[in-house]
Coordinates of C-alpha atoms in Angstrom, one line a residue:
Chain A
M7 CA 80.4 138.7 33.8
R8 CA 83.5 139.6 31.9
G9 CA 85.5 140.0 35.0
H10 CA 84.4 136.6 36.3
F11 CA 85.6 135.0 33.1
S12 CA 89.1 136.4 33.3
K13 CA 89.4 135.4 36.9
A14 CA 88.7 131.8 36.0
K15 CA 91.2 132.0 33.2
R16 CA 93.8 133.4 35.7
E17 CA 93.1 130.5 38.1
R18 CA 93.6 128.0 35.3
L19 CA 96.9 129.5 34.2
L20 CA 98.0 129.4 37.8
L21 CA 97.1 125.7 38.1
L22 CA 98.9 124.9 34.9
L23 CA 102.1 126.8 35.7
P24 CA 104.1 124.3 37.8
V25 CA 103.8 121.6 35.2
V26 CA 104.6 123.9 32.4
L27 CA 107.7 125.2 34.1
L28 CA 108.9 121.8 35.1
I29 CA 108.3 120.2 31.7
G30 CA 109.8 123.2 29.9
A31 CA 113.0 123.3 32.0
L32 CA 113.5 119.6 32.5
S33 CA 111.9 117.9 29.6
V34 CA 111.4 120.1 26.5
Y35 CA 114.7 121.9 26.9
P36 CA 116.7 118.7 27.6
V37 CA 115.2 116.9 24.6
L38 CA 116.1 119.8 22.3
R39 CA 119.5 120.1 23.9
G40 CA 120.0 116.3 23.6
V41 CA 119.1 116.3 19.9
W42 CA 121.6 119.2 19.4
L43 CA 124.4 117.4 21.3
G44 CA 124.1 114.5 18.8
F45 CA 125.6 116.9 16.3
T46 CA 128.5 118.1 18.5
S47 CA 131.8 116.7 19.6
Y48 CA 130.8 117.0 23.3
K49 CA 133.1 115.1 25.6
V50 CA 133.7 115.2 29.4
G51 CA 135.7 118.4 30.2
R52 CA 135.4 119.8 26.7
G53 CA 133.0 122.1 24.9
A54 CA 130.1 121.1 22.7
D55 CA 131.3 122.2 19.2
F56 CA 129.1 121.5 16.2
N57 CA 130.7 118.8 14.1
G58 CA 127.9 118.0 11.6
L59 CA 127.5 114.3 10.9
Q60 CA 130.9 113.4 12.3
N61 CA 129.4 111.3 15.1
Y62 CA 127.2 109.3 12.8
I63 CA 130.1 108.7 10.4
G64 CA 132.2 107.6 13.4
I65 CA 129.5 105.3 14.6
Y66 CA 129.1 103.8 11.1
H67 CA 132.8 103.2 10.9
S68 CA 132.9 101.7 14.4
G69 CA 130.8 98.9 13.0
F70 CA 128.3 99.2 15.8
L71 CA 125.6 101.0 13.8
G72 CA 124.4 98.0 11.9
V73 CA 124.9 95.5 14.8
T74 CA 123.1 97.5 17.5
F75 CA 120.1 98.4 15.4
A76 CA 119.9 94.9 13.8
N77 CA 119.9 93.5 17.4
I78 CA 117.2 95.8 18.8
I79 CA 115.0 95.4 15.7
F80 CA 115.3 91.6 15.9
M81 CA 114.5 91.7 19.6
M82 CA 111.5 94.0 19.2
V83 CA 110.0 92.1 16.3
V84 CA 110.4 88.7 17.8
S85 CA 109.3 89.8 21.3
V86 CA 106.3 91.6 20.0
V87 CA 105.1 88.6 18.0
I88 CA 105.5 86.3 21.0
I89 CA 104.0 88.8 23.4
Y90 CA 101.0 89.2 21.1
L91 CA 100.3 85.5 20.8
A92 CA 100.8 84.7 24.4
G93 CA 99.0 87.8 25.6
M94 CA 96.0 87.1 23.3
A95 CA 95.9 83.5 24.4
L96 CA 96.0 84.5 28.1
A97 CA 93.4 87.2 27.6
L98 CA 91.0 84.8 25.9
L99 CA 91.5 82.2 28.5
L100 CA 91.0 84.6 31.4
N101 CA 87.8 85.9 29.7
S102 CA 86.4 82.3 29.5
K103 CA 84.8 80.2 32.2
L104 CA 87.9 78.9 33.9
P105 CA 88.5 77.6 37.4
L106 CA 90.7 79.7 39.7
R107 CA 90.4 82.8 37.6
P108 CA 91.1 85.3 40.4
L109 CA 94.3 83.4 41.3
W110 CA 95.6 83.5 37.7
R111 CA 94.9 87.2 37.5
I112 CA 97.0 88.0 40.6
L113 CA 99.8 85.7 39.5
L114 CA 99.8 87.5 36.1
I115 CA 100.9 90.7 37.8
I116 CA 104.2 89.3 38.9
P117 CA 106.4 90.0 35.9
W118 CA 105.1 93.5 35.6
A119 CA 105.6 94.4 39.3
V120 CA 109.0 93.0 39.9
P121 CA 111.8 95.6 39.8
P122 CA 113.8 95.3 36.5
V123 CA 117.0 94.5 38.3
A124 CA 115.2 91.7 40.3
K125 CA 113.8 90.4 37.0
V126 CA 117.3 89.9 35.7
S127 CA 118.5 88.3 38.9
M128 CA 115.6 85.9 38.8
W129 CA 116.2 84.9 35.2
K130 CA 120.0 84.5 35.8
A131 CA 119.2 81.8 38.3
I132 CA 117.4 79.9 35.4
F133 CA 119.9 80.5 32.7
D134 CA 123.0 79.9 34.8
P135 CA 125.1 77.3 32.9
L136 CA 126.0 75.2 36.0
R137 CA 123.4 75.8 38.6
G138 CA 120.5 77.0 36.5
Y139 CA 117.1 75.3 36.2
L140 CA 117.0 75.4 32.4
N141 CA 120.0 73.2 31.9
A142 CA 119.0 70.9 34.8
I143 CA 115.6 70.4 33.2
L144 CA 116.8 69.9 29.7
L145 CA 119.6 67.5 30.9
K146 CA 117.1 65.5 32.9
L147 CA 114.7 65.2 29.9
G148 CA 117.7 64.1 27.7
L149 CA 117.2 67.0 25.3
I150 CA 120.8 68.2 25.7
S151 CA 123.8 66.1 26.6
S152 CA 126.0 68.9 28.1
P153 CA 125.2 72.2 29.8
I154 CA 124.8 75.2 27.5
S155 CA 126.1 78.7 28.5
W156 CA 122.8 80.4 27.5
M157 CA 123.8 83.9 28.3
S158 CA 127.4 83.8 26.8
D159 CA 126.8 81.7 23.8
E160 CA 126.6 83.8 20.6
K161 CA 123.6 81.9 19.3
T162 CA 121.5 81.8 22.4
A163 CA 122.4 85.0 24.2
I164 CA 119.9 87.2 22.3
W165 CA 117.1 84.7 23.0
T166 CA 117.7 85.0 26.8
V167 CA 117.2 88.8 26.5
I168 CA 114.1 88.3 24.4
C169 CA 112.8 85.8 27.0
V170 CA 113.1 88.4 29.8
L171 CA 111.6 91.2 27.6
V172 CA 108.6 88.9 26.6
W173 CA 108.1 87.8 30.2
G174 CA 108.0 91.4 31.4
C175 CA 105.6 92.7 28.8
I176 CA 103.0 89.9 28.7
P177 CA 101.0 91.1 31.7
F178 CA 100.3 94.6 30.4
L179 CA 99.1 93.4 27.0
T180 CA 97.0 90.6 28.5
L181 CA 95.3 93.0 30.9
S182 CA 94.6 95.6 28.3
L183 CA 93.2 93.0 25.9
L184 CA 91.2 91.5 28.7
S185 CA 89.7 94.8 29.6
A186 CA 88.8 95.4 25.9
L187 CA 87.3 91.9 25.6
Q188 CA 85.1 92.5 28.6
Q189 CA 83.7 95.5 26.8
V190 CA 82.6 93.6 23.7
P191 CA 78.8 94.0 23.8
S192 CA 77.2 90.6 24.4
D193 CA 74.3 91.2 22.0
I194 CA 76.8 91.4 19.1
K195 CA 78.2 88.0 20.1
E196 CA 74.7 86.6 20.5
A197 CA 73.6 87.9 17.1
S198 CA 76.7 86.4 15.5
A199 CA 76.0 83.1 17.2
L200 CA 72.4 83.2 15.9
D201 CA 73.8 83.7 12.4
G202 CA 75.5 80.3 12.9
S203 CA 79.1 81.5 12.8
N204 CA 81.5 79.2 14.6
R205 CA 84.0 80.2 17.3
W206 CA 86.8 80.9 14.9
Q207 CA 84.6 83.1 12.6
M208 CA 83.3 85.0 15.7
F209 CA 86.8 85.6 16.9
R210 CA 88.1 86.6 13.4
H211 CA 85.2 88.8 12.3
I212 CA 83.7 90.2 15.6
I213 CA 86.2 90.1 18.4
L214 CA 89.5 90.8 16.6
P215 CA 88.2 94.0 14.9
Y216 CA 86.8 95.1 18.2
L217 CA 90.3 94.7 19.8
S218 CA 92.3 96.3 17.0
Q219 CA 92.7 99.8 18.5
T220 CA 93.5 98.7 22.0
T221 CA 96.0 96.3 20.4
A222 CA 97.6 99.0 18.3
I223 CA 98.0 101.4 21.3
S224 CA 99.3 98.8 23.7
M225 CA 101.7 97.3 21.1
S226 CA 103.1 100.8 20.3
L227 CA 103.8 101.4 24.0
I228 CA 105.4 98.0 24.3
F229 CA 107.6 98.7 21.3
V230 CA 108.9 101.8 22.9
W231 CA 109.3 100.2 26.3
I232 CA 111.5 97.5 24.8
M233 CA 113.6 100.0 22.9
N234 CA 114.0 102.1 26.1
D235 CA 114.5 99.1 28.3
F236 CA 118.1 99.4 29.6
T237 CA 118.1 97.0 32.5
S238 CA 117.5 93.7 30.9
Q239 CA 119.7 94.5 27.9
F240 CA 122.5 95.7 30.1
L241 CA 122.5 93.4 33.1
L242 CA 121.7 90.1 31.5
T243 CA 124.4 89.9 28.9
G244 CA 126.1 93.4 29.0
G245 CA 125.8 93.4 25.2
G246 CA 128.0 90.3 24.8
P247 CA 129.3 87.9 23.9
G248 CA 131.2 90.3 21.6
A249 CA 128.4 92.5 20.3
A250 CA 125.9 89.6 19.9
T251 CA 123.3 91.4 22.1
L252 CA 124.6 95.0 22.0
T253 CA 121.7 97.4 21.5
P254 CA 121.7 101.2 20.9
I255 CA 120.8 102.1 24.4
V256 CA 123.5 99.9 26.0
E257 CA 126.1 101.2 23.5
A258 CA 125.0 104.8 24.1
Y259 CA 125.3 104.3 27.9
R260 CA 128.8 102.8 27.4
Q261 CA 129.9 105.7 25.1
G262 CA 128.4 108.4 27.4
F263 CA 128.8 107.3 30.9
K264 CA 131.9 105.0 30.6
Y265 CA 134.1 106.8 28.0
G266 CA 132.6 110.3 28.4
N267 CA 131.7 110.6 24.7
F268 CA 128.4 112.5 25.3
G269 CA 128.2 113.6 21.6
Y270 CA 128.3 109.9 20.5
A271 CA 125.7 108.9 23.1
S272 CA 123.4 111.6 22.0
A273 CA 123.9 110.7 18.3
Y274 CA 122.6 107.2 19.2
G275 CA 119.6 108.9 20.9
N276 CA 118.9 110.8 17.7
M277 CA 118.9 107.6 15.6
M278 CA 116.6 106.0 18.1
I279 CA 114.2 109.0 17.7
V280 CA 114.1 108.3 14.0
C281 CA 113.1 104.7 14.7
V282 CA 110.5 105.7 17.4
S283 CA 109.0 108.3 15.0
F284 CA 107.6 105.4 12.9
I285 CA 106.0 103.9 16.0
I286 CA 104.6 107.3 17.1
F287 CA 103.0 107.6 13.6
F288 CA 101.1 104.3 14.1
Y289 CA 100.2 105.2 17.7
I290 CA 98.7 108.5 16.8
R291 CA 96.8 106.9 13.9
A292 CA 95.4 104.3 16.2
I293 CA 94.4 106.9 18.8
N294 CA 92.6 109.0 16.1
K295 CA 90.8 105.9 14.8
K296 CA 89.7 105.1 18.4
D297 CA 88.5 108.7 18.8
A298 CA 86.6 108.5 15.6
G299 CA 85.1 105.1 16.5
V300 CA 83.7 106.3 19.8
N301 CA 82.4 109.8 18.9
Chain B
M27 CA 76.1 63.2 26.2
N28 CA 78.5 63.8 23.4
K29 CA 78.1 67.6 23.8
K30 CA 78.8 67.3 27.5
R31 CA 82.0 65.3 26.8
K32 CA 83.1 67.9 24.3
E33 CA 82.6 70.6 26.9
V34 CA 84.6 68.7 29.5
L35 CA 87.4 68.2 27.0
G36 CA 87.4 71.9 26.1
Q37 CA 87.6 72.8 29.7
A38 CA 90.5 70.5 30.2
A39 CA 92.4 71.9 27.2
R40 CA 91.8 75.4 28.5
F41 CA 93.1 74.5 31.9
A42 CA 96.2 72.8 30.4
A43 CA 96.9 76.0 28.3
I44 CA 96.5 78.4 31.2
F45 CA 98.7 76.1 33.4
V46 CA 101.5 76.1 30.9
L47 CA 101.4 79.8 30.3
M48 CA 101.2 80.5 34.0
L49 CA 104.1 78.2 34.7
F50 CA 106.2 80.5 32.4
I51 CA 104.9 83.6 34.1
T52 CA 105.5 82.4 37.7
F53 CA 108.6 80.1 37.3
P54 CA 111.3 82.8 37.8
F55 CA 109.5 84.1 40.9
L56 CA 109.1 80.5 42.2
V57 CA 112.9 79.9 41.7
C58 CA 113.6 83.2 43.6
L59 CA 111.2 82.2 46.4
S60 CA 112.8 78.8 46.7
N61 CA 116.4 80.2 46.7
T62 CA 115.5 82.6 49.4
F63 CA 114.9 79.7 51.8
K64 CA 117.7 77.4 50.6
P65 CA 121.1 77.1 52.2
E66 CA 123.9 78.3 49.9
G67 CA 125.1 74.7 49.3
E68 CA 121.8 73.7 47.9
I69 CA 121.5 76.7 45.6
N70 CA 124.8 75.6 44.1
S71 CA 123.5 72.1 43.5
L72 CA 123.7 70.8 39.9
T73 CA 120.3 69.2 40.3
P74 CA 118.2 72.1 41.7
S75 CA 114.8 71.4 43.2
L76 CA 112.0 74.0 43.5
I77 CA 111.0 72.7 46.9
P78 CA 114.0 73.2 49.2
R79 CA 115.4 69.9 50.7
S80 CA 116.2 71.8 53.9
V81 CA 114.7 75.2 54.8
T82 CA 116.8 78.0 56.3
L83 CA 116.2 81.6 57.3
S84 CA 119.9 82.4 57.2
N85 CA 119.6 84.3 53.8
L86 CA 116.9 86.6 55.3
A87 CA 119.0 87.1 58.5
E88 CA 122.0 88.0 56.4
L89 CA 120.0 90.4 54.3
W90 CA 118.5 92.2 57.3
G91 CA 121.9 92.4 58.8
D92 CA 123.3 94.2 55.8
P93 CA 123.4 97.9 56.4
Q94 CA 123.6 98.6 52.6
F95 CA 120.3 96.8 52.0
L96 CA 118.6 98.7 54.8
L97 CA 119.9 102.0 53.6
G98 CA 118.8 101.2 50.0
M99 CA 115.3 100.3 51.3
R100 CA 115.1 103.5 53.3
N101 CA 116.4 105.7 50.5
S102 CA 114.1 104.1 47.9
A103 CA 111.1 104.4 50.2
F104 CA 111.8 108.0 50.8
I105 CA 112.5 108.8 47.1
A106 CA 109.3 106.9 46.0
L107 CA 107.1 108.6 48.5
A108 CA 108.4 112.0 47.7
T109 CA 108.1 111.4 43.9
M110 CA 104.5 110.2 44.5
A111 CA 103.5 113.2 46.6
L112 CA 105.2 115.8 44.2
V113 CA 103.9 114.3 41.0
L114 CA 100.3 114.3 42.3
L115 CA 100.7 117.8 43.6
V116 CA 101.8 119.3 40.3
S117 CA 99.8 117.0 38.0
L118 CA 96.4 117.1 39.6
P119 CA 95.7 120.8 38.9
A120 CA 97.2 120.6 35.5
A121 CA 95.2 117.5 34.6
Y122 CA 92.0 119.3 35.7
V123 CA 92.7 122.3 33.5
I124 CA 93.6 120.0 30.5
A125 CA 90.5 117.9 31.0
R126 CA 88.2 120.8 31.4
G127 CA 90.1 123.5 29.6
S128 CA 90.0 125.1 26.3
K129 CA 89.9 123.2 23.0
R130 CA 93.3 124.5 22.0
L131 CA 95.1 123.3 25.1
A132 CA 94.0 119.7 25.1
P133 CA 95.6 118.6 21.8
I134 CA 98.9 120.3 22.7
A135 CA 99.1 118.6 26.1
Q136 CA 98.0 115.3 24.6
G137 CA 100.6 115.5 21.9
W138 CA 103.4 116.3 24.3
I139 CA 102.3 113.5 26.6
V140 CA 102.5 111.0 23.8
I141 CA 105.8 112.2 22.4
S142 CA 107.5 112.4 25.8
Q143 CA 106.6 108.8 26.5
M144 CA 108.4 107.8 23.4
I145 CA 111.6 109.9 23.7
P146 CA 114.7 107.6 24.1
I147 CA 115.8 107.8 27.7
I148 CA 119.4 108.4 26.5
T149 CA 118.5 111.7 24.8
L150 CA 117.4 113.1 28.1
T151 CA 120.1 111.7 30.3
V152 CA 123.1 113.8 29.2
P153 CA 121.3 117.2 29.3
I154 CA 119.6 116.4 32.6
Y155 CA 122.9 115.4 34.0
M156 CA 124.3 118.8 32.9
I157 CA 121.4 120.7 34.5
L158 CA 121.6 118.7 37.8
K159 CA 125.4 119.4 37.8
S160 CA 124.8 123.2 37.4
I161 CA 122.5 123.2 40.4
R162 CA 124.7 120.8 42.3
L163 CA 122.1 118.1 42.5
T164 CA 124.0 115.2 40.8
D165 CA 124.6 112.4 43.3
A166 CA 122.0 113.8 45.6
I167 CA 118.6 112.4 46.7
P168 CA 116.7 115.6 45.9
G169 CA 118.2 115.5 42.4
I170 CA 117.0 112.0 41.7
I171 CA 113.5 112.9 43.0
L172 CA 113.4 115.7 40.6
V173 CA 114.3 113.4 37.7
Y174 CA 111.7 110.8 38.8
L175 CA 109.1 113.6 39.1
I176 CA 109.7 114.7 35.5
W177 CA 109.8 111.1 34.3
N178 CA 106.5 110.3 35.8
I179 CA 104.5 113.5 35.0
P180 CA 103.4 112.4 31.5
T181 CA 101.8 109.1 32.6
T182 CA 100.3 110.7 35.7
L183 CA 98.8 113.5 33.7
W184 CA 97.5 111.0 31.1
L185 CA 95.9 108.8 33.7
L186 CA 94.4 111.7 35.8
K187 CA 93.1 113.5 32.7
G188 CA 91.3 110.3 31.7
F189 CA 89.7 109.9 35.2
I190 CA 88.7 113.6 35.4
S191 CA 87.1 113.4 31.9
G192 CA 85.1 110.4 33.1
F193 CA 83.5 112.5 35.8
P194 CA 80.4 114.3 34.5
R195 CA 81.0 118.0 33.8
E196 CA 77.4 118.8 34.5
L197 CA 77.8 118.2 38.2
E198 CA 80.6 120.8 38.3
E199 CA 78.5 123.2 36.3
A200 CA 75.7 122.8 38.8
A201 CA 78.1 123.7 41.6
T202 CA 79.3 126.7 39.7
I203 CA 75.7 128.0 39.6
D204 CA 75.4 127.4 43.3
G205 CA 78.4 129.8 43.7
C206 CA 81.3 127.5 44.2
G207 CA 84.7 128.7 42.9
T208 CA 87.2 126.5 40.9
F209 CA 89.1 125.5 44.1
D210 CA 85.9 124.5 45.9
I211 CA 84.8 122.5 43.0
F212 CA 88.1 120.8 42.7
F213 CA 88.6 119.8 46.4
K214 CA 85.0 119.3 47.5
I215 CA 83.3 117.8 44.4
L216 CA 85.9 116.4 42.0
L217 CA 88.6 115.0 44.2
P218 CA 86.4 112.8 46.4
N219 CA 84.9 111.3 43.2
I220 CA 88.0 110.5 41.4
L221 CA 90.0 109.3 44.4
P222 CA 90.5 105.7 43.1
G223 CA 92.1 107.2 40.0
V224 CA 94.3 109.5 42.0
V225 CA 95.4 106.7 44.2
T226 CA 96.2 104.5 41.1
A227 CA 98.2 107.3 39.5
G228 CA 100.1 107.8 42.7
I229 CA 100.9 104.2 43.2
F230 CA 102.2 103.8 39.7
A231 CA 104.5 106.8 40.2
F232 CA 105.6 105.2 43.6
I233 CA 106.4 101.9 42.0
G234 CA 108.1 103.5 39.0
A235 CA 110.5 105.3 41.4
W236 CA 110.9 102.3 43.7
N237 CA 111.9 100.1 40.7
E238 CA 114.0 102.6 38.7
F239 CA 117.5 101.7 37.8
F240 CA 118.9 103.5 34.8
F241 CA 118.9 107.1 36.1
A242 CA 120.1 106.0 39.5
L243 CA 123.0 104.2 37.8
C244 CA 123.9 107.3 35.8
F245 CA 123.4 110.0 38.5
M246 CA 124.2 108.5 41.9
K247 CA 127.7 107.6 43.0
S248 CA 128.1 107.9 46.8
P249 CA 127.5 104.9 49.0
E250 CA 125.1 106.9 51.2
N251 CA 122.8 107.6 48.3
V252 CA 122.4 104.0 47.2
T253 CA 118.9 102.9 46.1
L254 CA 117.3 99.5 46.3
S255 CA 117.9 98.7 42.6
M256 CA 121.6 99.7 43.0
T257 CA 121.9 97.5 46.0
L258 CA 120.4 94.6 44.0
Y259 CA 122.8 95.4 41.2
S260 CA 125.8 95.3 43.5
Y261 CA 124.6 91.9 44.8
I262 CA 124.4 90.6 41.1
G263 CA 128.0 91.7 40.8
L264 CA 128.8 89.5 43.8
A265 CA 126.9 86.5 42.5
G266 CA 129.0 83.3 42.7
Q267 CA 130.7 84.6 45.8
S268 CA 128.1 82.7 47.9
R269 CA 125.7 85.6 48.0
D270 CA 123.1 84.1 45.7
G271 CA 120.7 83.3 48.6
M272 CA 120.9 86.9 49.8
L273 CA 120.3 88.1 46.2
A274 CA 117.2 86.0 45.9
A275 CA 115.9 87.3 49.3
A276 CA 116.6 90.9 48.3
S277 CA 114.8 90.4 44.9
L278 CA 111.9 88.9 46.7
F279 CA 111.6 91.7 49.2
S280 CA 112.0 94.4 46.6
S281 CA 109.1 92.8 44.6
I282 CA 106.6 92.7 47.4
P283 CA 105.3 96.4 47.3
G284 CA 104.8 96.2 43.5
I285 CA 103.0 92.9 43.5
L286 CA 100.7 93.9 46.4
L287 CA 99.8 97.3 45.0
F288 CA 99.5 96.3 41.4
A289 CA 97.2 93.4 42.3
F290 CA 94.7 95.9 43.6
F291 CA 95.1 98.8 41.2
Q292 CA 96.2 97.4 37.8
K293 CA 92.6 97.6 36.5
Y294 CA 92.4 101.4 36.7
Y295 CA 95.9 101.7 35.2
V296 CA 95.3 99.5 32.2
S297 CA 92.0 101.2 31.3
G298 CA 93.6 104.6 32.0
M299 CA 96.5 104.0 29.7
T300 CA 94.5 102.8 26.7
D301 CA 91.3 104.8 27.2
G302 CA 92.9 108.1 28.2
A303 CA 93.1 108.9 24.5
V304 CA 89.4 108.3 24.0
K305 CA 87.9 110.7 26.5
S306 CA 88.9 114.1 25.3

């Protein structure tokens, strides 16, 4: 009996080994190394010497610290609010008796499935100042009198990035809310209807609490996806005009892979980790609640 | 009568709402679809129309005549298939052990999966670049496959762990009593039952690699290693040089695998991503 047990254990270790080795060598080690590099003067062709907080002081004095984080936090907060409202509306609509439901569900996949670079190319055809659809439509409706350079105007550029981020994230939230909505037990809804509660009360007091954990988990994922999303932020506006849409990841890429300042790039990474830690905190809390709720 | 009228009005309002939201969701794709079949002169028109005034196949012909696009497609297909195969190969056994394994192992694995999904991509990029350089795999297809493999392991593990946990353990225990070993149980009992989940996890790794841009941009330089996303990127750089029709056609083509596969498999993915935490 004892021998059998240890054989099973050996087998299990063997099955686990490839992932443990790969993750150890190419995930855990690089993360630790990346955090360390943020405290060094590492540049192309030079050694990685510890330099304390020099990188952070340098970033602060470059003026980009405040701008990049203000931009990304603004983008994340505004996007997440719009994604939530639109995603909830779509999920409720798709959960109701609606004609052509299968068609809407398939169309909903589009923004999620399109490669990020193609996303940007599609939206550029809309925001283009001369040939774009947005200006053409607004001009025709008489809402603007001359074309606007949406992607290179300081006031509008950040909204074009937000628009692409929102567009890309709506499907995931909608589909996860929809799958949670479909699991709301119908007897709870019936009981609440018998109690004479109206639609809003039912939504507010029955459905919304039922969705809260799914919402928290999906929204945390979306937060991090937006923070890590390089393609829309880099290809649509390139951080410009000036630094109007510059975000930590775009600036880190420029510092690291354009100028070879790998220490600087990693320092941006560390500051992003601090931001993300707050999100992880809420994510883990939501998971634990969900666990407790089910067990 | 009044009630019926109210119902009809409600239905109309709902239909209007879904129409407006869906217009936003589909509009960029419709523009891309329309530009694919428009002659270049019409794309540059100041009064664009979604329905082409004259239809042409010249953009498609130009795209399929471009060796860079064909090479990008071929490289991305190979990279995505290899990523999918490798990520399933290493994740399946590990997910099985985590789902069925000791009580100590699951929280550690779960914690790492959560954290690794949230690490800023830039923190990993520089050290991975250095590792790839030391094993001479920068600017090489096997190198990028390795990166995509690592990048996709957490999600794949997460999804597979959820699907395996959903399969009743009692059936496996019964098989153990009948004298089946771990490998028999895995291949003959578990795998056939969780196949939809395995296919879903594989497809999401495939599309992840097919769509990826950032790592390719940082690690790949040579023209012969170009991926689909990098080809699209180079077309965006050419925009305004009368290649917009070709860019639209390329965007359309690169989107097809994702849209087709997601349409069928998104259901498992969504429940896997948010429920994976529950079934422990």
